[in-house]
Amino acid sequence: MKKKAFTDYGAFLTAVSSSCRSDMIGRLVRSKSGHDKGRYYLVLAAADDMLYLADGRKRGIMNPKKKNIRHVQIVHKVAADLMNKENGKLPSDLEIRAAIAELTKEGK
């Protein structure tokens, strides 16, 4: 079955290029409500009160989850090296999965 692309991908790319909340990019967050309650995501972009999230599995880079900032818990860990803006490339799904696994390890 072919994965359906994010219908508002243009809005996502606009948010990535002009993210007004650049301090949120690369942060690890945990969902507080919805079907995905308790799942971890990385913030790809932030626009107003909305976050674009990816976990590298169900929600990859081509299909980010758009979630209200009030519905996530911010974990004070950042994958800063993964979200470099200077090269203009977004990370791959494999890199996102590895970063989430590293940031959610116990004892860190």
XYZ file of C-alpha atoms in Angstrom:
108
model
C 0.000 0.000 0.000
C 1.398 3.366 -1.017
C 1.746 5.924 1.774
C -0.315 9.036 1.288
C 1.735 12.220 1.345
C 0.925 15.004 3.760
C -1.834 17.075 2.169
C -0.495 20.350 3.528
C 3.181 19.680 2.741
C 3.560 23.161 1.267
C 2.566 24.700 4.602
C 5.059 22.405 6.325
C 7.890 23.492 4.025
C 6.972 27.131 4.565
C 7.056 26.591 8.328
C 10.449 24.880 8.054
C 11.956 27.704 6.043
C 10.523 30.505 8.181
C 10.020 28.942 11.580
C 9.207 31.704 14.021
C 10.011 29.482 17.014
C 13.466 28.251 16.104
C 14.161 27.360 19.752
C 11.713 24.448 19.396
C 13.338 22.844 16.345
C 15.028 19.544 17.155
C 13.391 19.209 20.575
C 12.067 15.913 21.839
C 8.384 16.046 22.793
C 5.871 13.510 24.088
C 2.243 13.517 23.079
C -0.180 14.201 25.961
C -3.432 13.588 24.100
C -4.887 11.880 21.081
C -4.402 8.449 19.534
C -0.662 8.797 19.912
C -0.650 9.566 23.656
C 2.752 8.755 25.152
C 4.661 8.603 21.833
C 7.860 10.557 21.342
C 8.470 12.890 18.393
C 11.074 15.370 17.213
C 9.963 18.881 16.312
C 10.738 19.613 12.665
C 9.131 23.055 12.512
C 6.982 25.385 14.570
C 4.504 27.962 13.373
C 2.346 29.962 15.789
C 0.872 27.358 18.188
C 1.308 24.400 15.835
C 4.223 21.980 15.737
C 5.207 19.695 12.868
C 6.427 16.434 14.390
C 8.074 13.265 13.094
C 8.974 9.952 14.706
C 10.572 8.319 11.663
C 8.147 5.394 11.652
C 4.469 6.170 11.188
C 5.106 9.896 10.885
C 8.119 10.436 8.684
C 9.617 13.473 7.080
C 7.209 13.342 4.124
C 4.163 12.957 6.393
C 4.731 15.059 9.545
C 2.133 15.248 12.280
C 0.649 18.691 12.841
C -0.117 19.043 16.547
C -1.074 21.899 18.843
C 1.702 22.849 21.245
C -0.718 22.475 24.179
C -1.073 18.768 23.404
C 2.600 17.889 23.843
C 4.933 17.724 26.799
C 8.326 19.244 26.064
C 11.178 16.990 27.133
C 14.264 19.079 27.803
C 16.482 17.206 25.352
C 17.497 18.451 21.917
C 18.882 16.731 18.820
C 20.719 19.895 17.766
C 23.216 18.218 15.444
C 20.385 16.543 13.528
C 18.542 19.742 12.670
C 21.344 21.771 11.091
C 19.881 24.631 9.098
C 23.094 25.576 7.279
C 22.950 22.790 4.697
C 19.191 23.198 4.174
C 18.509 19.454 4.261
C 15.978 17.793 6.498
C 17.046 14.600 8.298
C 16.020 11.177 7.024
C 13.519 8.947 8.821
C 16.351 6.636 9.896
C 18.248 9.549 11.465
C 15.092 10.677 13.290
C 14.505 7.180 14.703
C 18.132 6.967 15.875
C 17.969 10.400 17.519
C 14.735 9.573 19.374
C 16.206 6.253 20.552
C 19.327 8.028 21.801
C 17.410 10.812 23.566
C 14.936 8.463 25.273
C 17.574 6.123 26.731
C 17.296 5.705 30.491
C 20.046 7.199 32.575
C 20.740 10.161 30.306
